[in-house]
Amino acid sequence: GSVQQRMDSFFTVV
Amino acid sequence: MFEARLTQGSLLKKVMEAIRELLNEASFDCSENGIQLQAMDNSHVSLVSLNMGSEGFDKFRCDRNLTMGMNLASLSKILKCASNSDAITLKAQDDPDTVTFTFESENNERVSDYSMKLINLDQEHLGIPDTEYSCVVKMPSADFARICKDLSQFGDCITISCTKEGIKFSVAGDIGTGNVKLAQTANVDKESEAVTVEMQEPVSLTFACRYLNHFTKATPLSEQVQLSLSADVPLVVEYKIGEFGHIRYYLAPKIDE
């Protein structure tokens, strides 16, 4: 995946 | 009522410089604990997390939690009107539509105030998971800025490799390659000049120069920068804000497909 996708999967929406 | 006074107003000016190229607008969350900001950058790739604890302010009052959405270009214009030696006070009512900035010179002979319209931002809040990092490196922030600047001349990505001996920054591009190695320092007179590595296991990860260079805009905030690295999770680049806060930037590594 892209850097963007990996950022999204690391952080969770609160 | 919200009121926060910072004698060392230059810190706020430096914080602004550290975020204004990454973010067009941002929400400042104020509570009795202090001021926080968390936002993805304009291109939704890196994350900025800012924390300024209430204990660092000369005066801090926050009766009700509030969120102040600000256009950072406008905020930057206002903070440019403050001298480095000015004390800065932020004030807002509960449920505000404006925020007021007061700048006082050291001798109190010059007092200026500016008010700015707040904006409504529908920003999502992200949870940052607690993470154990394979390597945590502390090094002089000016050195990190120089390395990122020097190496980005040669390519778009910098590989950061860390072992217990030290840290290595590498770049490869059309004209050739570049490497900068920093050994862990044994004895230094000044703590600010030290390079220290806490390593669980060695890592080697590649990151976009463009963002690393943006992060180094925070260099004037702190003489040391801390890099936390683990395979497959975002790098954390952290600068302390005085003794009471920090700015952290997160950036996921590039992975060869």
mmCIF file of C-alpha atoms in Angstrom:
data_model
loop_
_atom_site.group_PDB
_atom_site.id
_atom_site.type_symbol
_atom_site.label_atom_id
_atom_site.label_comp_id
_atom_site.label_asym_id
_atom_site.label_seq_id
_atom_site.Cartn_x
_atom_site.Cartn_y
_atom_site.Cartn_z
ATOM 1 C CA GLY A 1 0.000 0.000 0.000
ATOM 2 C CA SER A 2 0.916 3.674 -0.218
ATOM 3 C CA VAL A 3 2.389 5.751 2.607
ATOM 4 C CA GLN A 4 -1.049 7.336 2.931
ATOM 5 C CA GLN A 5 -2.808 3.990 3.368
ATOM 6 C CA ARG A 6 -0.287 2.877 5.968
ATOM 7 C CA MET A 7 -0.799 6.099 7.915
ATOM 8 C CA ASP A 8 -4.564 5.525 7.830
ATOM 9 C CA SER A 9 -4.277 1.964 9.060
ATOM 10 C CA PHE A 10 -1.966 2.953 11.951
ATOM 11 C CA PHE A 11 -4.168 5.711 13.323
ATOM 12 C CA THR A 12 -7.708 4.954 14.384
ATOM 13 C CA VAL A 13 -10.542 7.442 14.110
ATOM 14 C CA VAL A 14 -11.715 8.344 17.613
ATOM 15 C CA MET B 1 -13.686 32.085 29.320
ATOM 16 C CA PHE B 2 -10.330 31.050 27.932
ATOM 17 C CA GLU B 3 -7.124 32.952 28.665
ATOM 18 C CA ALA B 4 -3.529 31.827 28.185
ATOM 19 C CA ARG B 5 -0.494 34.052 28.689
ATOM 20 C CA LEU B 6 2.965 33.068 27.563
ATOM 21 C CA THR B 7 5.818 35.391 28.602
ATOM 22 C CA GLN B 8 8.072 33.731 26.080
ATOM 23 C CA GLY B 9 5.848 34.595 23.119
ATOM 24 C CA SER B 10 8.611 33.633 20.698
ATOM 25 C CA LEU B 11 7.736 29.975 21.411
ATOM 26 C CA LEU B 12 4.335 30.502 19.828
ATOM 27 C CA LYS B 13 5.937 32.154 16.807
ATOM 28 C CA LYS B 14 8.263 29.159 16.444
ATOM 29 C CA VAL B 15 5.374 26.699 16.777
ATOM 30 C CA MET B 16 3.611 28.557 13.978
ATOM 31 C CA GLU B 17 6.675 28.284 11.732
ATOM 32 C CA ALA B 18 6.799 24.567 12.516
ATOM 33 C CA ILE B 19 3.290 23.880 11.215
ATOM 34 C CA ARG B 20 2.329 26.532 8.707
ATOM 35 C CA GLU B 21 3.786 24.883 5.620
ATOM 36 C CA LEU B 22 2.140 21.555 6.433
ATOM 37 C CA LEU B 23 -1.309 22.799 7.409
ATOM 38 C CA ASN B 24 -3.617 25.385 5.851
ATOM 39 C CA GLU B 25 -5.966 25.321 8.799
ATOM 40 C CA ALA B 26 -6.163 23.575 12.128
ATOM 41 C CA SER B 27 -8.246 23.220 15.266
ATOM 42 C CA PHE B 28 -6.686 24.167 18.573
ATOM 43 C CA ASP B 29 -8.320 22.219 21.393
ATOM 44 C CA CYS B 30 -8.196 24.011 24.717
ATOM 45 C CA SER B 31 -8.891 22.376 28.053
ATOM 46 C CA GLU B 32 -7.686 22.855 31.623
ATOM 47 C CA ASN B 33 -4.701 20.662 30.665
ATOM 48 C CA GLY B 34 -3.484 23.057 27.998
ATOM 49 C CA ILE B 35 -3.616 23.465 24.247
ATOM 50 C CA GLN B 36 -3.543 20.571 21.786
ATOM 51 C CA LEU B 37 -3.630 20.344 18.045
ATOM 52 C CA GLN B 38 -3.744 17.279 15.881
ATOM 53 C CA ALA B 39 -4.068 17.308 12.121
ATOM 54 C CA MET B 40 -3.098 15.491 8.970
ATOM 55 C CA ASP B 41 -1.105 17.706 6.610
ATOM 56 C CA ASN B 42 -2.720 19.243 3.517
ATOM 57 C CA SER B 43 -1.917 16.243 1.351
ATOM 58 C CA HIS B 44 -3.142 13.822 4.054
ATOM 59 C CA VAL B 45 0.163 11.982 4.332
ATOM 60 C CA SER B 46 1.840 13.073 7.583
ATOM 61 C CA LEU B 47 0.298 13.782 10.975
ATOM 62 C CA VAL B 48 1.164 16.706 13.232
ATOM 63 C CA SER B 49 0.487 16.471 16.958
ATOM 64 C CA LEU B 50 1.139 19.491 19.162
ATOM 65 C CA ASN B 51 0.812 19.660 22.920
ATOM 66 C CA MET B 52 1.420 22.663 25.158
ATOM 67 C CA GLY B 53 0.681 21.917 28.810
ATOM 68 C CA SER B 54 -1.093 24.556 30.910
ATOM 69 C CA GLU B 55 1.789 24.509 33.422
ATOM 70 C CA GLY B 56 4.039 26.226 30.881
ATOM 71 C CA PHE B 57 1.850 29.330 30.717
ATOM 72 C CA ASP B 58 2.182 32.196 33.197
ATOM 73 C CA LYS B 59 -1.556 32.381 33.316
ATOM 74 C CA PHE B 60 -3.937 29.709 32.105
ATOM 75 C CA ARG B 61 -7.672 29.629 32.509
ATOM 76 C CA CYS B 62 -10.072 27.449 30.576
ATOM 77 C CA ASP B 63 -13.540 27.254 32.108
ATOM 78 C CA ARG B 64 -15.008 25.105 29.363
ATOM 79 C CA ASN B 65 -13.304 22.903 26.794
ATOM 80 C CA LEU B 66 -13.303 24.652 23.466
ATOM 81 C CA THR B 67 -12.082 24.118 19.950
ATOM 82 C CA MET B 68 -10.784 27.035 17.948
ATOM 83 C CA GLY B 69 -10.537 26.467 14.215
ATOM 84 C CA MET B 70 -7.948 28.779 12.700
ATOM 85 C CA ASN B 71 -6.733 29.607 9.247
ATOM 86 C CA LEU B 72 -2.977 29.333 9.703
ATOM 87 C CA ALA B 73 -2.097 31.911 7.059
ATOM 88 C CA SER B 74 -4.172 34.417 9.050
ATOM 89 C CA LEU B 75 -2.660 33.279 12.351
ATOM 90 C CA SER B 76 0.789 33.617 10.846
ATOM 91 C CA LYS B 77 0.066 37.222 9.781
ATOM 92 C CA ILE B 78 -0.987 38.070 13.326
ATOM 93 C CA LEU B 79 1.952 36.371 15.047
ATOM 94 C CA LYS B 80 4.356 38.159 12.700
ATOM 95 C CA CYS B 81 3.180 41.368 14.377
ATOM 96 C CA ALA B 82 4.598 40.147 17.700
ATOM 97 C CA SER B 83 8.241 40.815 18.557
ATOM 98 C CA ASN B 84 10.307 37.881 19.750
ATOM 99 C CA SER B 85 10.570 39.392 23.223
ATOM 100 C CA ASP B 86 6.816 40.070 23.552
ATOM 101 C CA ALA B 87 4.540 38.252 25.953
ATOM 102 C CA ILE B 88 1.533 36.842 24.118
ATOM 103 C CA THR B 89 -1.944 36.378 25.585
ATOM 104 C CA LEU B 90 -4.752 34.492 23.848
ATOM 105 C CA LYS B 91 -8.314 35.163 24.945
ATOM 106 C CA ALA B 92 -11.688 33.816 23.892
ATOM 107 C CA GLN B 93 -15.190 33.594 25.285
ATOM 108 C CA ASP B 94 -16.944 30.279 25.791
ATOM 109 C CA ASP B 95 -18.297 29.127 22.415
ATOM 110 C CA PRO B 96 -16.254 31.786 20.628
ATOM 111 C CA ASP B 97 -16.375 33.073 17.069
ATOM 112 C CA THR B 98 -13.203 35.135 17.492
ATOM 113 C CA VAL B 99 -9.928 34.864 19.390
ATOM 114 C CA THR B 100 -7.918 37.845 20.620
ATOM 115 C CA PHE B 101 -4.139 38.066 20.720
ATOM 116 C CA THR B 102 -2.448 40.646 22.943
ATOM 117 C CA PHE B 103 1.255 41.378 22.557
ATOM 118 C CA GLU B 104 3.051 43.184 25.384
ATOM 119 C CA SER B 105 6.607 44.456 25.099
ATOM 120 C CA GLU B 106 9.023 43.641 27.929
ATOM 121 C CA ASN B 107 8.689 47.049 29.560
ATOM 122 C CA ASN B 108 4.928 47.031 28.957
ATOM 123 C CA GLU B 109 5.148 50.323 27.057
ATOM 124 C CA ARG B 110 3.766 48.853 23.855
ATOM 125 C CA VAL B 111 0.615 46.797 23.898
ATOM 126 C CA SER B 112 -1.084 45.663 20.714
ATOM 127 C CA ASP B 113 -4.082 43.476 20.196
ATOM 128 C CA TYR B 114 -5.468 41.655 17.205
ATOM 129 C CA SER B 115 -8.627 39.656 16.900
ATOM 130 C CA MET B 116 -9.134 36.899 14.405
ATOM 131 C CA LYS B 117 -12.285 35.238 13.146
ATOM 132 C CA LEU B 118 -12.450 31.548 13.912
ATOM 133 C CA ILE B 119 -13.573 29.014 11.356
ATOM 134 C CA ASN B 120 -15.582 25.836 11.678
ATOM 135 C CA LEU B 121 -13.497 22.821 10.846
ATOM 136 C CA ASP B 122 -14.934 19.388 10.714
ATOM 137 C CA GLN B 123 -11.718 17.578 11.554
ATOM 138 C CA GLU B 124 -11.653 13.951 12.534
ATOM 139 C CA HIS B 125 -9.724 13.068 15.662
ATOM 140 C CA LEU B 126 -7.271 10.250 15.309
ATOM 141 C CA GLY B 127 -6.132 7.931 18.056
ATOM 142 C CA ILE B 128 -2.372 7.451 18.245
ATOM 143 C CA PRO B 129 -1.662 3.909 19.440
ATOM 144 C CA ASP B 130 0.958 3.350 22.131
ATOM 145 C CA THR B 131 3.924 1.845 20.346
ATOM 146 C CA GLU B 132 7.181 0.281 21.465
ATOM 147 C CA TYR B 133 9.850 1.441 19.057
ATOM 148 C CA SER B 134 12.806 -0.662 17.912
ATOM 149 C CA CYS B 135 15.092 2.380 17.932
ATOM 150 C CA VAL B 136 14.891 5.754 19.620
ATOM 151 C CA VAL B 137 17.580 8.212 18.586
ATOM 152 C CA LYS B 138 18.265 11.615 20.072
ATOM 153 C CA MET B 139 20.521 13.934 18.141
ATOM 154 C CA PRO B 140 21.153 17.654 17.629
ATOM 155 C CA SER B 141 18.174 19.090 15.740
ATOM 156 C CA ALA B 142 20.370 21.362 13.607
ATOM 157 C CA ASP B 143 22.343 18.329 12.459
ATOM 158 C CA PHE B 144 19.170 16.478 11.482
ATOM 159 C CA ALA B 145 17.975 19.530 9.515
ATOM 160 C CA ARG B 146 21.310 19.812 7.735
ATOM 161 C CA ILE B 147 21.397 16.117 6.824
ATOM 162 C CA CYS B 148 17.843 16.191 5.436
ATOM 163 C CA LYS B 149 18.638 19.317 3.407
ATOM 164 C CA ASP B 150 21.976 18.019 2.112
ATOM 165 C CA LEU B 151 20.712 14.577 1.148
ATOM 166 C CA SER B 152 17.490 15.762 -0.484
ATOM 167 C CA GLN B 153 19.599 17.315 -3.237
ATOM 168 C CA PHE B 154 20.333 13.808 -4.503
ATOM 169 C CA GLY B 155 17.018 11.994 -4.319
ATOM 170 C CA ASP B 156 13.423 12.024 -3.143
ATOM 171 C CA CYS B 157 13.860 9.534 -0.303
ATOM 172 C CA ILE B 158 16.185 9.124 2.636
ATOM 173 C CA THR B 159 16.868 5.737 4.205
ATOM 174 C CA ILE B 160 17.441 5.894 7.943
ATOM 175 C CA SER B 161 19.332 2.898 9.338
ATOM 176 C CA CYS B 162 19.897 2.494 13.010
ATOM 177 C CA THR B 163 22.121 0.112 14.939
ATOM 178 C CA LYS B 164 23.508 0.317 18.468
ATOM 179 C CA GLU B 165 26.638 1.983 17.087
ATOM 180 C CA GLY B 166 24.746 4.887 15.634
ATOM 181 C CA ILE B 167 22.486 6.156 12.891
ATOM 182 C CA LYS B 168 23.040 6.359 9.156
ATOM 183 C CA PHE B 169 21.185 8.478 6.612
ATOM 184 C CA SER B 170 21.460 7.414 2.961
ATOM 185 C CA VAL B 171 20.245 8.659 -0.377
ATOM 186 C CA ALA B 172 20.547 7.328 -3.914
ATOM 187 C CA GLY B 173 19.660 9.284 -7.028
ATOM 188 C CA ASP B 174 20.467 9.927 -10.671
ATOM 189 C CA ILE B 175 23.847 11.538 -9.998
ATOM 190 C CA GLY B 176 25.042 9.124 -7.326
ATOM 191 C CA THR B 177 24.694 8.357 -3.658
ATOM 192 C CA GLY B 178 25.255 10.009 -0.298
ATOM 193 C CA ASN B 179 25.632 8.723 3.246
ATOM 194 C CA VAL B 180 25.946 10.475 6.575
ATOM 195 C CA LYS B 181 26.817 8.367 9.625
ATOM 196 C CA LEU B 182 26.589 9.626 13.171
ATOM 197 C CA ALA B 183 28.192 7.552 15.885
ATOM 198 C CA GLN B 184 26.653 7.421 19.305
ATOM 199 C CA THR B 185 28.615 9.965 21.339
ATOM 200 C CA ALA B 186 30.549 8.669 24.332
ATOM 201 C CA ASN B 187 31.159 11.816 26.306
ATOM 202 C CA VAL B 188 30.007 15.257 25.367
ATOM 203 C CA ASP B 189 30.252 18.408 27.413
ATOM 204 C CA LYS B 190 26.922 19.660 26.245
ATOM 205 C CA GLU B 191 23.852 17.452 26.369
ATOM 206 C CA SER B 192 22.466 19.306 23.353
ATOM 207 C CA GLU B 193 25.317 17.972 21.195
ATOM 208 C CA ALA B 194 24.864 14.327 22.128
ATOM 209 C CA VAL B 195 23.807 11.520 19.817
ATOM 210 C CA THR B 196 22.189 8.688 21.758
ATOM 211 C CA VAL B 197 20.650 5.461 20.491
ATOM 212 C CA GLU B 198 18.340 3.188 22.453
ATOM 213 C CA MET B 199 18.007 0.066 20.359
ATOM 214 C CA GLN B 200 15.908 -3.083 20.793
ATOM 215 C CA GLU B 201 16.626 -4.271 17.241
ATOM 216 C CA PRO B 202 18.222 -2.626 14.229
ATOM 217 C CA VAL B 203 15.935 -0.950 11.684
ATOM 218 C CA SER B 204 16.320 0.458 8.204
ATOM 219 C CA LEU B 205 13.426 2.470 6.805
ATOM 220 C CA THR B 206 12.926 4.859 3.885
ATOM 221 C CA PHE B 207 11.047 8.157 4.038
ATOM 222 C CA ALA B 208 10.090 10.957 1.661
ATOM 223 C CA CYS B 209 12.558 13.882 1.924
ATOM 224 C CA ARG B 210 9.826 16.382 1.246
ATOM 225 C CA TYR B 211 8.119 15.662 4.576
ATOM 226 C CA LEU B 212 11.307 15.268 6.604
ATOM 227 C CA ASN B 213 12.323 18.729 5.401
ATOM 228 C CA HIS B 214 8.939 20.118 6.463
ATOM 229 C CA PHE B 215 9.400 18.635 9.936
ATOM 230 C CA THR B 216 12.762 20.351 10.351
ATOM 231 C CA LYS B 217 10.979 23.735 10.351
ATOM 232 C CA ALA B 218 10.563 22.982 14.070
ATOM 233 C CA THR B 219 14.355 23.090 14.594
ATOM 234 C CA PRO B 220 14.351 26.515 16.348
ATOM 235 C CA LEU B 221 12.105 25.041 19.084
ATOM 236 C CA SER B 222 14.657 22.614 20.467
ATOM 237 C CA GLU B 223 18.366 21.817 20.302
ATOM 238 C CA GLN B 224 17.636 18.097 20.216
ATOM 239 C CA VAL B 225 15.287 16.052 18.064
ATOM 240 C CA GLN B 226 14.099 12.535 18.868
ATOM 241 C CA LEU B 227 13.487 9.982 16.111
ATOM 242 C CA SER B 228 11.491 6.853 16.990
ATOM 243 C CA LEU B 229 11.566 4.033 14.457
ATOM 244 C CA SER B 230 10.035 0.586 14.065
ATOM 245 C CA ALA B 231 9.453 -1.553 11.016
ATOM 246 C CA ASP B 232 6.142 -0.841 9.247
ATOM 247 C CA VAL B 233 4.915 1.881 11.588
ATOM 248 C CA PRO B 234 5.192 5.636 11.149
ATOM 249 C CA LEU B 235 8.417 7.365 12.156
ATOM 250 C CA VAL B 236 7.960 9.886 14.963
ATOM 251 C CA VAL B 237 10.031 13.066 14.806
ATOM 252 C CA GLU B 238 9.703 14.918 18.099
ATOM 253 C CA TYR B 239 10.813 18.389 19.191
ATOM 254 C CA LYS B 240 10.304 19.579 22.764
ATOM 255 C CA ILE B 241 8.602 22.918 23.334
ATOM 256 C CA GLY B 242 10.376 24.316 26.379
ATOM 257 C CA GLU B 243 9.795 22.084 29.393
ATOM 258 C CA PHE B 244 6.049 21.828 28.915
ATOM 259 C CA GLY B 245 5.197 20.583 25.491
ATOM 260 C CA HIS B 246 6.171 18.932 22.256
ATOM 261 C CA ILE B 247 5.458 18.795 18.580
ATOM 262 C CA ARG B 248 5.453 15.337 17.006
ATOM 263 C CA TYR B 249 5.347 14.550 13.328
ATOM 264 C CA TYR B 250 4.379 11.083 12.073
ATOM 265 C CA LEU B 251 5.302 9.702 8.676
ATOM 266 C CA ALA B 252 4.877 6.146 7.405
ATOM 267 C CA PRO B 253 7.872 4.576 5.641
ATOM 268 C CA LYS B 254 7.941 3.856 1.939
ATOM 269 C CA ILE B 255 7.889 0.169 1.073
ATOM 270 C CA ASP B 256 9.282 -1.261 -2.142
ATOM 271 C CA GLU B 257 6.481 -2.929 -4.045
#
